[in-house]
Short mmCIF file of N, CA and C and ligand atoms in Angstrom, two decimals:
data_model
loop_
_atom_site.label_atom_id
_atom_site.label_comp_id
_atom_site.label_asym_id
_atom_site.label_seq_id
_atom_site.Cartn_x
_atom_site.Cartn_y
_atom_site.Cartn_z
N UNK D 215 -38.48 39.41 81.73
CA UNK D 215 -37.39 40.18 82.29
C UNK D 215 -36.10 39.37 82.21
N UNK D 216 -35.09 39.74 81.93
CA UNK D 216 -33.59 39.35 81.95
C UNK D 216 -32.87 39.46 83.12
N UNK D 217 -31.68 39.33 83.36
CA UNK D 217 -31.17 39.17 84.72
C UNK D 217 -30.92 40.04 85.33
N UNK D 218 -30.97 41.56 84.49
CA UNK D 218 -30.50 42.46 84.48
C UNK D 218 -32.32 43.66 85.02
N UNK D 219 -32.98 42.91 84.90
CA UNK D 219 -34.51 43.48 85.43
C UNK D 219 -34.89 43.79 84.14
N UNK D 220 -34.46 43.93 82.93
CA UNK D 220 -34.83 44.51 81.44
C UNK D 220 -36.01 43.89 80.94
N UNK D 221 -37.10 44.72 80.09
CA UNK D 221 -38.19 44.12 79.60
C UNK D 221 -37.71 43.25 78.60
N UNK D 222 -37.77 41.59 78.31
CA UNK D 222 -37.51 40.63 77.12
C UNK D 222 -38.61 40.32 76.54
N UNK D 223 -39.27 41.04 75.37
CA UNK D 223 -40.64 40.42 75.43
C UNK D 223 -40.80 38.74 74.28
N UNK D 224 -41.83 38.31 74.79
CA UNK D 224 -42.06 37.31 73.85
C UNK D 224 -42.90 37.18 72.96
N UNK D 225 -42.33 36.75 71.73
CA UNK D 225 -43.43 37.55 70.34
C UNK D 225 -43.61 36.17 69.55
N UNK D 226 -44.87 35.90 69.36
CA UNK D 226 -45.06 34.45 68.69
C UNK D 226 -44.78 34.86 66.97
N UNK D 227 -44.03 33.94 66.85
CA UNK D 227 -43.99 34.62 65.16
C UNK D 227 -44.11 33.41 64.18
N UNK D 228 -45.10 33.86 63.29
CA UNK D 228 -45.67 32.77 62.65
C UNK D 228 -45.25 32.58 61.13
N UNK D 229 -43.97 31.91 60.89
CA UNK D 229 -43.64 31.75 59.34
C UNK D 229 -43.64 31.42 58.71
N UNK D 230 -43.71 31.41 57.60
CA UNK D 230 -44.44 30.88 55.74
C UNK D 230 -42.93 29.46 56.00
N UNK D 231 -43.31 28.22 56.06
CA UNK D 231 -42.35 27.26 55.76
C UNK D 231 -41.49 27.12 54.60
N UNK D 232 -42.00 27.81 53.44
CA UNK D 232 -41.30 27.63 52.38
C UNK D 232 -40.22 29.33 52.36
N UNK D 233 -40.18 30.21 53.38
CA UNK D 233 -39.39 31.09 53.22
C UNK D 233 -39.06 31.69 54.51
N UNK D 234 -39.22 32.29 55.17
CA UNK D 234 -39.32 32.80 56.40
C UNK D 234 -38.64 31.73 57.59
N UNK D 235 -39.36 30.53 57.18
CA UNK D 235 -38.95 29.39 58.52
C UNK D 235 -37.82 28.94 57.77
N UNK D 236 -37.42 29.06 56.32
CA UNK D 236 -35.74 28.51 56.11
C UNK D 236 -35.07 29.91 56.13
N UNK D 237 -35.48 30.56 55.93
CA UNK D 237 -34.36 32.16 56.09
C UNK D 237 -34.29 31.89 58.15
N UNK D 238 -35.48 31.91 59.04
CA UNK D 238 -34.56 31.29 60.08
C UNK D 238 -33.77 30.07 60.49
N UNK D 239 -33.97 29.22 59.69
CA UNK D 239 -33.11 28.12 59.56
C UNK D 239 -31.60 28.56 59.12
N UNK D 240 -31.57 29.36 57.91
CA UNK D 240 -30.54 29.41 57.61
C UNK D 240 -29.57 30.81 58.45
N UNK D 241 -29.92 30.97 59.21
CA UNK D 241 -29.39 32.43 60.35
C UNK D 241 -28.64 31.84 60.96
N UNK D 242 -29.59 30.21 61.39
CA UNK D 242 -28.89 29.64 62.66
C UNK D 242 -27.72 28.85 62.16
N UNK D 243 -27.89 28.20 60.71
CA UNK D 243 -27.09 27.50 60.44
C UNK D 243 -25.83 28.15 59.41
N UNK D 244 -26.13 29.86 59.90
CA UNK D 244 -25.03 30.38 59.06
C UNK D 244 -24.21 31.15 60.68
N UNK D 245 -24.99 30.56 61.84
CA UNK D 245 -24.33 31.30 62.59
C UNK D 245 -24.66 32.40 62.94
N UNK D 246 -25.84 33.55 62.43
CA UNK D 246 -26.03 34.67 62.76
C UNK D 246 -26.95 34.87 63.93
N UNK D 247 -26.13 36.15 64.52
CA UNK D 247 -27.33 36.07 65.79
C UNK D 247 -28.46 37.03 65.69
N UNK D 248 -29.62 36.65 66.37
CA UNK D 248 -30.57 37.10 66.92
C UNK D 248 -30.81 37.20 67.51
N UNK D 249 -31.85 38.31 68.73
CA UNK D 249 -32.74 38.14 69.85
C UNK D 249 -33.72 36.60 69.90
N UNK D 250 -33.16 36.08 70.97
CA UNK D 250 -33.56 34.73 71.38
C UNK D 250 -35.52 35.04 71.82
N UNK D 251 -36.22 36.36 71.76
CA UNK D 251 -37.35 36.68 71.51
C UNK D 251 -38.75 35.71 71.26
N UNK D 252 -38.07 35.19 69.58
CA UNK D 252 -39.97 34.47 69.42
C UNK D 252 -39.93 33.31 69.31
N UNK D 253 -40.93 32.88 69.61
CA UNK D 253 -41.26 31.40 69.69
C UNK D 253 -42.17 31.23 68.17
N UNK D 254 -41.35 30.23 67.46
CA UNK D 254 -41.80 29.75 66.25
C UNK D 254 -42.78 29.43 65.82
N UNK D 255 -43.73 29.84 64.97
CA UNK D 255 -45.39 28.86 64.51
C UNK D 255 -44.85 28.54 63.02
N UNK D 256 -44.74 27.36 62.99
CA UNK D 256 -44.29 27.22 61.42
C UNK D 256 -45.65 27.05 60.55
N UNK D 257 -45.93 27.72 59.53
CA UNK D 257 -47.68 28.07 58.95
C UNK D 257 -47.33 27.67 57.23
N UNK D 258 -48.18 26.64 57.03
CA UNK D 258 -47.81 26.21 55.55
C UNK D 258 -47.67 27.61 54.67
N UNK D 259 -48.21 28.45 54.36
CA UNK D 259 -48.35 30.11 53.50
C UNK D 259 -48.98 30.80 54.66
N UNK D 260 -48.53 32.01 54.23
CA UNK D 260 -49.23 32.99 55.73
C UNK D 260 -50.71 33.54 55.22
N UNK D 261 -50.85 32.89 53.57
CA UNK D 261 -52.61 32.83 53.59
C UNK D 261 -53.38 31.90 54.37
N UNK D 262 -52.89 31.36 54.86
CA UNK D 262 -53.67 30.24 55.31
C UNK D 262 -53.81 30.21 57.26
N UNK D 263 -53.16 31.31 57.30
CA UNK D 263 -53.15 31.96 58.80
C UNK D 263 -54.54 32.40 59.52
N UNK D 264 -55.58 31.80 60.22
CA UNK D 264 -56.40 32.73 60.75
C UNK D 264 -56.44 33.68 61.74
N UNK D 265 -56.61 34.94 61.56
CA UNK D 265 -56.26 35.97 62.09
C UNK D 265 -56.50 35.58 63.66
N UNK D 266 -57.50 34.40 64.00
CA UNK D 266 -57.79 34.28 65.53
C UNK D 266 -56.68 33.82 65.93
N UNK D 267 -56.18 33.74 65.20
CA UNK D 267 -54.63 32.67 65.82
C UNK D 267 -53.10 33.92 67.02
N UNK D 268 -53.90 34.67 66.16
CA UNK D 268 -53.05 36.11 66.12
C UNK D 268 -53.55 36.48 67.67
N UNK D 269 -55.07 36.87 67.47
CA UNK D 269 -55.53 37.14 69.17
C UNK D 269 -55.25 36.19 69.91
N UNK D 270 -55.18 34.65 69.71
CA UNK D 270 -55.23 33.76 70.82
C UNK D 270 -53.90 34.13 71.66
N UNK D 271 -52.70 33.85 70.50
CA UNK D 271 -51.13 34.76 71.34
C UNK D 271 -51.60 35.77 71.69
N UNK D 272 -51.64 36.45 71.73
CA UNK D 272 -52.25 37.92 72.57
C UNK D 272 -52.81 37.36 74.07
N UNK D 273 -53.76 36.48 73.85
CA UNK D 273 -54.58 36.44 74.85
C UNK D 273 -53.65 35.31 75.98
N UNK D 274 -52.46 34.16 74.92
CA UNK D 274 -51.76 33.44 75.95
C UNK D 274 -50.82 33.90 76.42
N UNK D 275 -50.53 35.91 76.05
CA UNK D 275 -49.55 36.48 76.86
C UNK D 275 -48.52 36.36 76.08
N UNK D 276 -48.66 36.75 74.73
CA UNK D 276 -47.39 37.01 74.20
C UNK D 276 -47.54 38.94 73.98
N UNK D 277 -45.83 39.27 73.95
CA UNK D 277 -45.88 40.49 73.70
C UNK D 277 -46.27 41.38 72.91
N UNK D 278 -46.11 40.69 71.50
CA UNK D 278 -46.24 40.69 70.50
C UNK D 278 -46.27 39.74 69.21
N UNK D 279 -46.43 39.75 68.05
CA UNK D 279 -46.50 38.89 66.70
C UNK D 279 -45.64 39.46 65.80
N UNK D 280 -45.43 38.68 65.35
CA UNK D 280 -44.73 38.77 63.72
C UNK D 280 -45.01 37.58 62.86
N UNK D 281 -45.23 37.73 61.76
CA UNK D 281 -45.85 37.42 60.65
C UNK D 281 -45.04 37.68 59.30
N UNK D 282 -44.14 36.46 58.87
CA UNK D 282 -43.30 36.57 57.98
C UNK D 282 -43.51 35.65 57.03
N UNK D 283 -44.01 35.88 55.78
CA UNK D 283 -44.21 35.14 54.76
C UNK D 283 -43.14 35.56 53.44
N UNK D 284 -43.56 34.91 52.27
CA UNK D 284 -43.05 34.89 51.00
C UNK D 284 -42.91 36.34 50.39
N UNK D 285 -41.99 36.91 49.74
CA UNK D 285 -42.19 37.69 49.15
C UNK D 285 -43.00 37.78 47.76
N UNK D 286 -43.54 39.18 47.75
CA UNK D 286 -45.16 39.28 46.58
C UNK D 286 -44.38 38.36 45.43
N UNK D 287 -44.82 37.65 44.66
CA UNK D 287 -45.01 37.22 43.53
C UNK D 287 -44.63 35.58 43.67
N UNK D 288 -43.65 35.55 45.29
CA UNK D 288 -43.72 34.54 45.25
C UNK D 288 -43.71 32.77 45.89
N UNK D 289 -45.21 33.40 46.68
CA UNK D 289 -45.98 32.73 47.35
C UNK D 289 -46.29 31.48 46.24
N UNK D 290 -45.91 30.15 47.20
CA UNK D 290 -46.06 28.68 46.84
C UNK D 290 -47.48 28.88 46.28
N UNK D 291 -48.43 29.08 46.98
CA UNK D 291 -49.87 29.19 46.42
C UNK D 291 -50.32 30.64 45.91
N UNK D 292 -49.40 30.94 45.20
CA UNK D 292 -49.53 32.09 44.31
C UNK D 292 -50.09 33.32 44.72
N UNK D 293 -50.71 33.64 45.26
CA UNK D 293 -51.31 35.08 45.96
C UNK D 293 -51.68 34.63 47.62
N UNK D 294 -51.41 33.46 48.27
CA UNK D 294 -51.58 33.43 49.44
C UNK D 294 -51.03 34.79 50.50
N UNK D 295 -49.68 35.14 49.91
CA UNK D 295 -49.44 36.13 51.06
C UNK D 295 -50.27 37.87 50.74
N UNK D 296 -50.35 37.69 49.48
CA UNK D 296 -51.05 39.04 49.34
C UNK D 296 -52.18 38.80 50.52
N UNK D 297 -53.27 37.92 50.10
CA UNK D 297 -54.25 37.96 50.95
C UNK D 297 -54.34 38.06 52.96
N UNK D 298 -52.95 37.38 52.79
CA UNK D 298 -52.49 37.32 54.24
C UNK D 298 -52.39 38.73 54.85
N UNK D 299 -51.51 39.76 53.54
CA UNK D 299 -51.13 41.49 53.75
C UNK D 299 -52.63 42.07 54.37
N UNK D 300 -53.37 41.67 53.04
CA UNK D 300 -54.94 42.46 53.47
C UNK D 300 -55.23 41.95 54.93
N UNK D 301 -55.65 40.90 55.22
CA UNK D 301 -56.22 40.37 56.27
C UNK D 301 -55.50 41.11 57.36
N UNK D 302 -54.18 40.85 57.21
CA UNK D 302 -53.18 41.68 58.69
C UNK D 302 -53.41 43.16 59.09
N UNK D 303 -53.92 43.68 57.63
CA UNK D 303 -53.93 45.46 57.54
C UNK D 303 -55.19 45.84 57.99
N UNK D 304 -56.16 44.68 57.97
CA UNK D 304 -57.88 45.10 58.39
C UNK D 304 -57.70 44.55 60.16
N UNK D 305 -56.88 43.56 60.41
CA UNK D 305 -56.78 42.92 62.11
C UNK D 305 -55.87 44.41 62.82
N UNK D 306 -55.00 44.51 61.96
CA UNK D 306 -53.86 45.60 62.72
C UNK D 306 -54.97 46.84 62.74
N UNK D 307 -55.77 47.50 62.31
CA UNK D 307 -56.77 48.17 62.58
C UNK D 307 -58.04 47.96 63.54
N UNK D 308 -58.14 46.70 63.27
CA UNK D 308 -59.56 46.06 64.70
C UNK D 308 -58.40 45.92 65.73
N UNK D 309 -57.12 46.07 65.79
CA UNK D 309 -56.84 45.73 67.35
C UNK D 309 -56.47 46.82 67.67
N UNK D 310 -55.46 47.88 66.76
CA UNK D 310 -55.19 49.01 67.60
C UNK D 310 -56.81 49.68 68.64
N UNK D 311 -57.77 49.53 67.62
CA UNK D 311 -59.24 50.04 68.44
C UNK D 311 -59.46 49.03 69.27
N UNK D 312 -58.79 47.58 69.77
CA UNK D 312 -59.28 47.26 70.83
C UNK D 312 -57.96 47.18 72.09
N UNK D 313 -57.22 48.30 71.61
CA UNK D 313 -56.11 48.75 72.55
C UNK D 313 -54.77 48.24 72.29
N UNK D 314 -54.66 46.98 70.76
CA UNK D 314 -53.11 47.25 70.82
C UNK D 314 -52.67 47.60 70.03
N UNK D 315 -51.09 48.37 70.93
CA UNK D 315 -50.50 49.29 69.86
C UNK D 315 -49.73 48.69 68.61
N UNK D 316 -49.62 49.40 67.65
CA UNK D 316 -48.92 49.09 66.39
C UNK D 316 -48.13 48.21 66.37
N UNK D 317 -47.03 49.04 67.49
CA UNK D 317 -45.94 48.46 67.55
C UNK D 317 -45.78 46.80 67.99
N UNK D 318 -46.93 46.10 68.33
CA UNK D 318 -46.83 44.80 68.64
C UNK D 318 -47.29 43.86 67.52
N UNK D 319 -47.27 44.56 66.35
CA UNK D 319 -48.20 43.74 65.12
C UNK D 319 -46.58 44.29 63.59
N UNK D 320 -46.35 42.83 63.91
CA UNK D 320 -45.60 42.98 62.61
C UNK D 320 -45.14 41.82 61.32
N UNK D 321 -45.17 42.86 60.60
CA UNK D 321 -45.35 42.15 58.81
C UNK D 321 -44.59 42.17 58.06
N UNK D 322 -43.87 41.36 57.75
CA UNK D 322 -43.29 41.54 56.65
C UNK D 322 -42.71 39.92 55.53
N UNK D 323 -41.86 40.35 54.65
CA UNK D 323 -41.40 39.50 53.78
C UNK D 323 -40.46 38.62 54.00
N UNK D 324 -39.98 37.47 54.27
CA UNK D 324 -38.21 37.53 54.05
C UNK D 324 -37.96 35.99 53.12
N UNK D 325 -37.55 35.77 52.20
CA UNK D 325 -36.88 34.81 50.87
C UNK D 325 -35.99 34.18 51.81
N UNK D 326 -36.10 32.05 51.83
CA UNK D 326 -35.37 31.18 52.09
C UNK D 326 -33.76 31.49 51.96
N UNK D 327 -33.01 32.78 51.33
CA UNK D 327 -32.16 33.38 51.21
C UNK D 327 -31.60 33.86 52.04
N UNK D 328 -32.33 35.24 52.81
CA UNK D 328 -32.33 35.80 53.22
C UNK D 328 -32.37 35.98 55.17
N UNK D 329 -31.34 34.90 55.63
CA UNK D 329 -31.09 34.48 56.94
C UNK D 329 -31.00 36.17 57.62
N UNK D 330 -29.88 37.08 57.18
CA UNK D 330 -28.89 38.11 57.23
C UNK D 330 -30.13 39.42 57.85
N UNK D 331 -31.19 39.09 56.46
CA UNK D 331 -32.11 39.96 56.64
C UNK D 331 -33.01 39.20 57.78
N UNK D 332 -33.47 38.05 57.91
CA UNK D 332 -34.14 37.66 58.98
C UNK D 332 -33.94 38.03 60.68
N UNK D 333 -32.29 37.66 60.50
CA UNK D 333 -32.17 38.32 61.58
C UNK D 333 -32.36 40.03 61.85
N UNK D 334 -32.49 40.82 61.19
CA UNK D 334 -32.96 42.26 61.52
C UNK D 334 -34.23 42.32 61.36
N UNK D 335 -35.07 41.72 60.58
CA UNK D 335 -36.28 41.77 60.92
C UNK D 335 -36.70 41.45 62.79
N UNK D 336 -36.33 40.29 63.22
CA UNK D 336 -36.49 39.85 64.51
C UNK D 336 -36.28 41.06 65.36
N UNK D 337 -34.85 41.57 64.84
CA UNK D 337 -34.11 42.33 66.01
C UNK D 337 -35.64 43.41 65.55
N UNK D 338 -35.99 43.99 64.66
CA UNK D 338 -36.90 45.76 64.54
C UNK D 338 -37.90 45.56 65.05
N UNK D 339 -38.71 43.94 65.19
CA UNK D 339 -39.57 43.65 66.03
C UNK D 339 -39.49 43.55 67.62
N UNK D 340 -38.88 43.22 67.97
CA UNK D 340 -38.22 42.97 69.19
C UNK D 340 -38.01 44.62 69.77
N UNK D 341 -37.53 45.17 68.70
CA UNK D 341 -37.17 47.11 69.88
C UNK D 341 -38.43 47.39 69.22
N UNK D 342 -39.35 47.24 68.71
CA UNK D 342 -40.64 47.64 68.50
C UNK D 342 -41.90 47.70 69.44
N UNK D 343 -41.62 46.05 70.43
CA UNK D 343 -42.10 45.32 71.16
C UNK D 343 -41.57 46.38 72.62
N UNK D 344 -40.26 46.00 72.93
CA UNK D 344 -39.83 46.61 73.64
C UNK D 344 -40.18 48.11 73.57
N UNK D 345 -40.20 49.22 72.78
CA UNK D 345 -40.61 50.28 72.85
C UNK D 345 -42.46 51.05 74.21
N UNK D 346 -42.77 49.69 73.44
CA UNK D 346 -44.39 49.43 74.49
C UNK D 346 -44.65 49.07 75.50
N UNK D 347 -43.61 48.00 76.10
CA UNK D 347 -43.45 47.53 77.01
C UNK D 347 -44.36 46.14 77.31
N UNK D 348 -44.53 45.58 78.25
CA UNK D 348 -45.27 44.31 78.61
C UNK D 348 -46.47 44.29 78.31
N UNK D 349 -47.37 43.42 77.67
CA UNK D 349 -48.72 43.45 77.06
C UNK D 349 -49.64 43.21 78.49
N UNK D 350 -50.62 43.83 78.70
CA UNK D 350 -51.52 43.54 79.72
C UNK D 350 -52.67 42.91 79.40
N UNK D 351 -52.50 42.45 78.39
CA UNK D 351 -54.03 41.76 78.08
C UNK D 351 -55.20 42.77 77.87
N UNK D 352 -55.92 42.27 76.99
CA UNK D 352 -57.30 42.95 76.31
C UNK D 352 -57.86 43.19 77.41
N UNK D 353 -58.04 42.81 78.76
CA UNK D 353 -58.66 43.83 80.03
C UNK D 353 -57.74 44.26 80.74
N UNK D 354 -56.54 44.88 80.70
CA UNK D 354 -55.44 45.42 81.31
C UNK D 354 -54.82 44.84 82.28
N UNK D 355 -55.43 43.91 83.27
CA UNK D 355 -54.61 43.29 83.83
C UNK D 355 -53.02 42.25 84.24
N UNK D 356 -52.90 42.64 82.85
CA UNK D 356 -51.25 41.81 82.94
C UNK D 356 -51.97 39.72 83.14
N UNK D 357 -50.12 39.42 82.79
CA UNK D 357 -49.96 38.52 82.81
C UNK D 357 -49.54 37.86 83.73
N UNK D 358 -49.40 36.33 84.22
CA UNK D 358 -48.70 35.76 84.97
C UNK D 358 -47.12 35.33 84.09
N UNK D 359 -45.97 35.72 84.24
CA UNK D 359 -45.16 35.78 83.55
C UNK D 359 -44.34 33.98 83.36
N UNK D 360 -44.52 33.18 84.26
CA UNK D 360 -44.36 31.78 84.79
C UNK D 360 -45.26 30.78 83.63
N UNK D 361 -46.56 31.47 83.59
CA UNK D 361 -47.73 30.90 82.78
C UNK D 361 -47.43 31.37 81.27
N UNK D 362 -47.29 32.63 81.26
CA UNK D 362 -47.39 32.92 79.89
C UNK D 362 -46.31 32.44 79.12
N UNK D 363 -44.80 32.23 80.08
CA UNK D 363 -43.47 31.51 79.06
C UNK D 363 -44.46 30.46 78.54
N UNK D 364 -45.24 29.65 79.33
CA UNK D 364 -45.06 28.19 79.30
C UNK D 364 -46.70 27.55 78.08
N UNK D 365 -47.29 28.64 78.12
CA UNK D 365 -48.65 28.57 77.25
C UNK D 365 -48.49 29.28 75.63
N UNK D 366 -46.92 30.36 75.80
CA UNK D 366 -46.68 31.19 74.23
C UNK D 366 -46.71 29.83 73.61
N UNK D 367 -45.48 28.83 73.99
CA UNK D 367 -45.29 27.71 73.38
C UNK D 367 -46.15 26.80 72.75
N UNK D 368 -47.37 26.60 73.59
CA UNK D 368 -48.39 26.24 73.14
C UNK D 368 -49.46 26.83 71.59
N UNK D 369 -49.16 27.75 71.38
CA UNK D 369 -49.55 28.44 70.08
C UNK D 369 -49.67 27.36 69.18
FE1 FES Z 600 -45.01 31.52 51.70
FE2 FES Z 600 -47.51 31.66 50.75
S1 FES Z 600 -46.12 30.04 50.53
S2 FES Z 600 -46.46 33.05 52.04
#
């Protein structure tokens, strides 16, 4: 919540180092803003991501994920992010059936270039997140909001 009582959610977002984590590098160091939102997992290729990594944020009370790797053709380890796409498209299906919604699972591309676009990716995740509201955890009970700032980090 913000000062204002507003839902702020927190979305662990896990990015390909060779694109994604310098397109947010280069946002900050071009000055552009973003929703102050996710807490960073910097992930050598987002093939190399295990999807448990994905539930564990979930389970340490994040709102949501995002998952930003290389664009297709050109992943450091050559088809790492394709495989990453599949894997996300078979998890984003086992979780909506274990209750979460869409809107907290997001994918996409963004090129060491591409700060401008990074920042709107963040922001479409973020009112995506927000659209759903606060994650209650895989047995509905909610979070401790004190605990969960302080354990997202931990990812
Ligand atoms: Fe960036 Fe594979 S190296 S997604």
């Amino acid at each position: 919540m913000n000062k204002n009582n507003e839902f702020e959610p927190k979305i662990a977002a896990f990015l390909c180092t060779w694109c994604s984590y310098a397109a947010a590098d280069l946002a900050g160091s071009s000055r552009i803003q973003y929703p102050p939102n996710i807490r960073v997992v910097r992930v050598p290729c987002t093939g190399r991501m295990d999807p448990f990594l994905i539930i564990k944020a979930f389970n340490m009370g994040a709102d949501g994920i995002l998952v930003s790797g290389c664009h297709p053709g050109d992943c450091h380890f050559l088809d790492g992010n394709l495989y990453a796409r599949r894997r996300f498209v078979m998890l984003n299906e086992m979780m909506q059936y274990a209750g979460v919604e869409k809107e907290r699972m997001n994918f996409t591309w963004c090129s060491a270039s591409e700060g401008k676009r990074f920042a709107g990716v963040v922001e479409d995740a973020v009112n995506n997140v927000k659209k759903v509201g606060p994650w209650q955890g895989f047995d509905g009970q909610g979070f401790n909001q004190e605990e969960g700032e302080t354990t997202v980090e931990k990812v």
